[in-house]
Tab-separated table of C-alpha atoms and ligand atoms in Angstrom:
chain	number	residue	atom	x	y	z
A	215	UNK	CA	-56.046	12.677	23.330
A	216	UNK	CA	-57.734	16.147	24.750
A	217	UNK	CA	-55.498	15.879	27.980
A	218	UNK	CA	-52.576	17.588	28.186
A	219	UNK	CA	-49.808	15.612	28.838
A	220	UNK	CA	-47.851	18.230	31.120
A	221	UNK	CA	-50.472	16.972	33.874
A	222	UNK	CA	-50.245	13.564	33.146
A	223	UNK	CA	-49.086	10.860	35.704
A	224	UNK	CA	-49.029	7.758	36.607
A	225	UNK	CA	-50.522	6.057	39.511
A	226	UNK	CA	-49.826	2.128	40.913
A	227	UNK	CA	-51.416	1.108	43.671
A	228	UNK	CA	-49.886	-1.972	45.116
A	229	UNK	CA	-53.066	-3.523	47.232
A	230	UNK	CA	-53.457	-6.656	48.714
A	231	UNK	CA	-54.582	-8.512	45.882
A	232	UNK	CA	-54.425	-6.820	42.425
A	233	UNK	CA	-51.917	-4.154	41.695
A	234	UNK	CA	-54.244	-0.592	39.781
A	235	UNK	CA	-52.758	1.400	37.815
A	236	UNK	CA	-53.750	4.676	35.740
A	237	UNK	CA	-52.569	7.468	34.089
A	238	UNK	CA	-53.698	9.953	36.299
A	239	UNK	CA	-54.452	13.557	34.493
A	240	UNK	CA	-53.388	16.380	38.039
A	241	UNK	CA	-55.545	18.747	36.327
A	242	UNK	CA	-59.069	17.009	37.199
A	243	UNK	CA	-58.006	13.924	38.951
A	244	UNK	CA	-59.397	11.975	36.226
A	245	UNK	CA	-57.949	8.345	35.605
A	246	UNK	CA	-57.619	7.114	32.309
A	247	UNK	CA	-56.206	4.326	30.652
A	248	UNK	CA	-56.638	1.658	34.021
A	249	UNK	CA	-54.416	-1.789	33.882
A	250	UNK	CA	-54.715	-4.191	36.942
A	251	UNK	CA	-52.546	-7.616	37.484
A	252	UNK	CA	-52.607	-9.625	40.114
A	253	UNK	CA	-50.339	-8.563	43.099
A	254	UNK	CA	-47.553	-11.303	44.778
A	255	UNK	CA	-48.097	-9.990	47.875
A	256	UNK	CA	-45.435	-12.723	49.421
A	257	UNK	CA	-43.539	-13.541	46.107
A	258	UNK	CA	-39.908	-12.470	46.136
A	259	UNK	CA	-38.671	-8.645	45.785
A	260	UNK	CA	-37.684	-9.913	42.152
A	261	UNK	CA	-41.590	-11.342	41.547
A	262	UNK	CA	-43.001	-7.460	42.973
A	263	UNK	CA	-40.994	-5.396	40.551
A	264	UNK	CA	-41.405	-7.640	37.602
A	265	UNK	CA	-45.909	-7.252	38.728
A	266	UNK	CA	-45.221	-3.879	38.832
A	267	UNK	CA	-42.983	-3.039	36.003
A	268	UNK	CA	-46.455	-5.272	34.072
A	269	UNK	CA	-48.458	-3.201	35.434
A	270	UNK	CA	-46.849	-0.095	33.373
A	271	UNK	CA	-46.349	-1.396	30.460
A	272	UNK	CA	-47.119	0.325	27.919
A	273	UNK	CA	-47.920	3.730	29.168
A	274	UNK	CA	-46.277	6.436	28.055
A	275	UNK	CA	-42.218	6.687	28.324
A	276	UNK	CA	-40.992	8.752	30.616
A	277	UNK	CA	-44.256	9.998	32.526
A	278	UNK	CA	-43.079	9.602	36.369
A	279	UNK	CA	-44.172	7.251	38.527
A	280	UNK	CA	-46.062	7.088	41.845
A	281	UNK	CA	-45.582	3.841	43.477
A	282	UNK	CA	-47.995	3.414	46.577
A	283	UNK	CA	-47.015	0.371	48.781
A	284	UNK	CA	-48.658	-1.215	51.832
A	285	UNK	CA	-45.392	-0.518	54.013
A	286	UNK	CA	-44.337	2.740	55.936
A	287	UNK	CA	-42.202	4.524	53.504
A	288	UNK	CA	-39.568	6.413	55.030
A	289	UNK	CA	-36.874	8.129	51.968
A	290	UNK	CA	-38.110	5.482	49.493
A	291	UNK	CA	-37.133	2.549	51.918
A	292	UNK	CA	-39.010	-0.031	53.048
A	293	UNK	CA	-39.872	-0.084	57.036
A	294	UNK	CA	-43.071	-2.061	57.780
A	295	UNK	CA	-44.388	-5.635	55.921
A	296	UNK	CA	-47.810	-6.563	57.310
A	297	UNK	CA	-48.936	-7.864	54.370
A	298	UNK	CA	-45.977	-8.500	51.540
A	299	UNK	CA	-43.099	-10.734	51.937
A	300	UNK	CA	-40.528	-9.370	54.943
A	301	UNK	CA	-37.642	-9.345	52.656
A	302	UNK	CA	-38.676	-5.791	51.292
A	303	UNK	CA	-38.161	-4.230	55.149
A	304	UNK	CA	-34.988	-1.844	54.311
A	305	UNK	CA	-35.105	-2.447	50.504
A	306	UNK	CA	-34.725	0.972	48.714
A	307	UNK	CA	-37.788	0.287	46.636
A	308	UNK	CA	-38.038	4.014	45.155
A	309	UNK	CA	-34.356	3.010	43.714
A	310	UNK	CA	-35.350	-0.319	42.284
A	311	UNK	CA	-38.423	0.755	40.831
A	312	UNK	CA	-36.345	3.629	38.928
A	313	UNK	CA	-34.026	1.075	37.726
A	314	UNK	CA	-36.883	-1.179	36.891
A	315	UNK	CA	-39.239	1.069	35.144
A	316	UNK	CA	-36.745	3.125	33.534
A	317	UNK	CA	-39.253	6.436	34.979
A	318	UNK	CA	-38.656	9.065	37.918
A	319	UNK	CA	-40.376	7.147	40.789
A	320	UNK	CA	-41.911	8.140	44.044
A	321	UNK	CA	-42.891	5.925	46.822
A	322	UNK	CA	-45.461	6.293	49.317
A	323	UNK	CA	-47.875	4.549	52.018
A	324	UNK	CA	-50.957	3.578	50.036
A	325	UNK	CA	-52.777	4.953	52.985
A	326	UNK	CA	-50.939	8.191	52.812
A	327	UNK	CA	-51.520	7.929	48.303
A	328	UNK	CA	-55.828	7.286	48.993
A	329	UNK	CA	-55.852	10.573	51.425
A	330	UNK	CA	-53.464	12.479	48.756
A	331	UNK	CA	-56.256	11.684	46.418
A	332	UNK	CA	-59.413	12.070	48.787
A	333	UNK	CA	-57.590	15.057	49.703
A	334	UNK	CA	-57.624	16.984	46.685
A	335	UNK	CA	-60.066	15.896	44.367
A	336	UNK	CA	-62.493	13.588	46.941
A	337	UNK	CA	-64.136	13.699	49.921
A	338	UNK	CA	-61.926	15.680	51.995
A	339	UNK	CA	-61.436	18.583	49.330
A	340	UNK	CA	-61.108	21.539	50.884
A	341	UNK	CA	-60.670	20.433	54.393
A	342	UNK	CA	-58.305	22.433	56.868
A	343	UNK	CA	-59.842	20.607	60.254
A	344	UNK	CA	-57.816	17.212	60.988
A	345	UNK	CA	-58.931	14.404	58.668
A	346	UNK	CA	-58.283	10.712	59.250
A	347	UNK	CA	-58.818	8.808	56.290
A	348	UNK	CA	-58.991	4.795	56.712
A	349	UNK	CA	-58.195	2.293	54.128
A	350	UNK	CA	-60.329	-0.750	54.675
A	351	UNK	CA	-59.360	-4.030	53.310
A	352	UNK	CA	-56.841	-6.396	53.821
A	353	UNK	CA	-55.104	-4.517	56.523
A	354	UNK	CA	-56.127	-0.753	57.851
A	355	UNK	CA	-54.333	1.738	56.068
A	356	UNK	CA	-53.900	5.542	57.769
A	357	UNK	CA	-53.502	8.650	56.714
A	358	UNK	CA	-53.802	11.848	58.872
A	359	UNK	CA	-53.704	15.093	57.860
A	360	UNK	CA	-54.670	18.862	59.263
A	361	UNK	CA	-54.508	21.855	57.647
A	362	UNK	CA	-54.662	19.811	54.922
A	363	UNK	CA	-51.126	18.478	55.425
A	364	UNK	CA	-50.427	15.039	55.446
A	365	UNK	CA	-48.225	13.491	58.487
A	366	UNK	CA	-47.295	10.303	56.689
A	367	UNK	CA	-46.976	6.523	58.077
A	368	UNK	CA	-49.578	7.493	60.331
A	369	UNK	CA	-50.099	3.296	60.972
A	370	UNK	CA	-53.034	3.096	63.134
A	371	UNK	CA	-54.245	-0.169	61.702
A	372	UNK	CA	-51.947	-1.401	64.288
A	373	UNK	CA	-52.614	0.213	67.116
A	374	UNK	CA	-54.355	-1.560	69.851
A	375	UNK	CA	-57.898	-1.484	70.743
A	376	UNK	CA	-58.808	-3.581	73.988
A	377	UNK	CA	-55.456	-5.480	73.601
A	378	UNK	CA	-56.492	-6.620	69.690
A	379	UNK	CA	-54.400	-4.697	66.927
A	380	UNK	CA	-56.939	-2.638	65.127
A	381	UNK	CA	-56.649	-4.938	61.670
A	382	UNK	CA	-57.457	-7.524	63.252
A	383	UNK	CA	-60.241	-6.929	64.449
A	384	UNK	CA	-62.279	-4.802	61.819
A	385	UNK	CA	-60.397	-5.372	58.667
A	386	UNK	CA	-62.384	-6.451	56.173
A	387	UNK	CA	-60.061	-9.775	55.324
A	388	UNK	CA	-61.196	-10.373	59.373
A	389	UNK	CA	-64.900	-9.836	58.651
A	390	UNK	CA	-64.544	-12.484	55.410
A	391	UNK	CA	-62.320	-15.377	57.109
A	392	UNK	CA	-64.926	-14.905	60.088
A	393	UNK	CA	-68.125	-14.998	57.644
A	394	UNK	CA	-69.279	-11.960	60.046
A	395	UNK	CA	-72.259	-10.005	58.844
A	396	UNK	CA	-72.232	-6.887	58.871
A	397	UNK	CA	-73.638	-5.548	61.687
A	398	UNK	CA	-71.075	-8.060	63.376
A	399	UNK	CA	-68.124	-5.959	61.564
A	400	UNK	CA	-69.405	-2.413	62.057
A	401	UNK	CA	-69.547	-3.269	66.291
A	402	UNK	CA	-65.924	-3.621	66.106
A	403	UNK	CA	-65.315	-0.914	63.296
A	404	UNK	CA	-67.036	1.057	65.925
A	405	UNK	CA	-64.986	-0.283	68.742
A	406	UNK	CA	-61.361	0.841	65.956
A	407	UNK	CA	-63.170	4.182	65.073
A	408	UNK	CA	-64.171	5.193	68.707
A	409	UNK	CA	-60.329	4.479	69.856
A	410	UNK	CA	-58.700	6.551	67.131
A	411	UNK	CA	-60.972	9.267	67.654
A	412	UNK	CA	-60.509	9.258	71.538
A	413	UNK	CA	-56.622	9.284	70.930
A	414	UNK	CA	-56.499	11.850	67.708
A	415	UNK	CA	-60.038	14.344	67.897
A	416	UNK	CA	-60.309	14.068	64.023
A	417	UNK	CA	-63.604	16.774	62.844
A	418	UNK	CA	-63.954	13.874	59.730
A	419	UNK	CA	-63.144	10.397	59.244
A	420	UNK	CA	-62.949	8.989	55.561
A	421	UNK	CA	-63.874	5.120	54.790
A	422	UNK	CA	-62.065	4.251	51.702
A	423	UNK	CA	-61.591	0.853	50.108
A	424	UNK	CA	-63.432	-1.381	48.039
A	425	UNK	CA	-65.903	-2.494	51.331
A	426	UNK	CA	-67.692	1.006	50.596
A	427	UNK	CA	-69.385	-0.239	47.556
A	428	UNK	CA	-71.860	-1.468	50.190
A	429	UNK	CA	-71.322	1.589	52.360
A	430	UNK	CA	-74.967	1.440	52.849
A	431	UNK	CA	-75.087	-1.808	54.259
A	432	UNK	CA	-73.201	-0.912	57.332
A	433	UNK	CA	-72.952	3.398	57.563
A	434	UNK	CA	-76.201	2.539	59.630
A	435	UNK	CA	-74.718	0.805	62.280
A	436	UNK	CA	-71.539	3.281	63.080
A	437	UNK	CA	-71.661	6.149	65.248
A	438	UNK	CA	-69.237	7.840	65.660
A	439	UNK	CA	-68.918	12.246	67.310
A	440	UNK	CA	-67.020	12.678	64.116
A	441	UNK	CA	-68.863	13.204	60.752
A	442	UNK	CA	-67.505	9.855	58.427
A	443	UNK	CA	-68.008	10.121	55.126
A	444	UNK	CA	-66.838	7.117	51.941
A	445	UNK	CA	-64.534	7.906	49.867
A	446	UNK	CA	-65.907	9.688	46.806
A	447	UNK	CA	-62.394	8.146	44.564
A	448	UNK	CA	-63.388	4.618	46.157
A	449	UNK	CA	-60.669	2.052	44.848
A	450	UNK	CA	-59.439	4.101	42.911
A	451	UNK	CA	-58.020	6.667	45.796
A	452	UNK	CA	-54.329	4.947	45.840
A	453	UNK	CA	-53.525	4.954	42.252
A	454	UNK	CA	-54.839	9.593	42.178
A	455	UNK	CA	-52.711	10.632	45.040
A	456	UNK	CA	-49.337	7.575	44.673
A	457	UNK	CA	-49.813	10.084	40.863
A	458	UNK	CA	-50.193	13.110	42.692
A	459	UNK	CA	-47.120	12.245	45.022
A	460	UNK	CA	-44.853	12.021	42.498
A	461	UNK	CA	-45.593	16.280	41.682
A	462	UNK	CA	-45.630	16.666	45.822
A	463	UNK	CA	-42.070	15.235	45.461
A	464	UNK	CA	-40.466	17.527	42.851
A	465	UNK	CA	-42.551	20.620	44.370
A	466	UNK	CA	-40.770	19.475	47.185
A	467	UNK	CA	-37.399	19.201	45.792
A	468	UNK	CA	-37.736	22.384	43.630
B	216	BGC	C1	-49.775	-1.566	57.159
B	216	BGC	C2	-50.114	-0.212	56.370
B	216	BGC	C3	-50.901	0.098	55.315
B	216	BGC	C4	-52.303	-0.745	55.378
B	216	BGC	C5	-53.012	-1.419	54.159
B	216	BGC	C6	-50.754	-1.947	57.149
B	216	BGC	O1	-51.165	-3.194	57.598
B	216	BGC	O2	-48.946	-1.516	57.663
B	216	BGC	O3	-48.404	0.296	56.383
B	216	BGC	O4	-50.937	1.663	54.127
B	216	BGC	O5	-51.828	-2.570	55.910
B	216	BGC	O6	-53.224	-1.684	53.020
């Protein structure tokens, strides 16, 4: 392998339907060896840990793992559970994953992970102003940066917009459930984005998630005072940012 082992980390991203995992070279953000398994979203804690272990299985031993999870995470503990089994609330994800994977683990909110990935290697690279990143999927995740620094666990997907939570208005899951066209969905996303913009005034808003593969179908309908960009790492921002989070955590401890 031409990549220097010292730069390699494992990134895991627990999504609504699949758990993605990759070996990531932090020097470049390059993804090597990708694996993916279905997410047992409402499954027990044991089942989720088993699935994460299956995703990581076979990757080099001893490498630190960054684990992106769709919940507020403080000090390695899960604090919310919008799209996973509610038994997770209060559970020490980081410690449980260290025990199960027998590797060092850093747990982080999934949207924050995607933000770190885009900030270091992708669409927000070099941006020093206020940047808001939204992950559009089963829910809506948010990551907020200023001066290149992350404000963790912002949870703007749960912001009420005209009486309805943002993610219940405009997550791609809702588009699918309601059978909306891209134009209909864009109208809801515009409401959500314009409310967030009115509160935070970011200079740049980055949109991530699988639906951005169809960006040409909805970007022409979006209106915002901030610049809108599609994430450069697409569906892999979370795994890349999770891997990066391991080195940020190590630097913070040093
Ligand atoms: C959760 C967030 C998560 C987002 C995207 C929301 O429902 O509350 O923590 O980042 O979904 O998965």
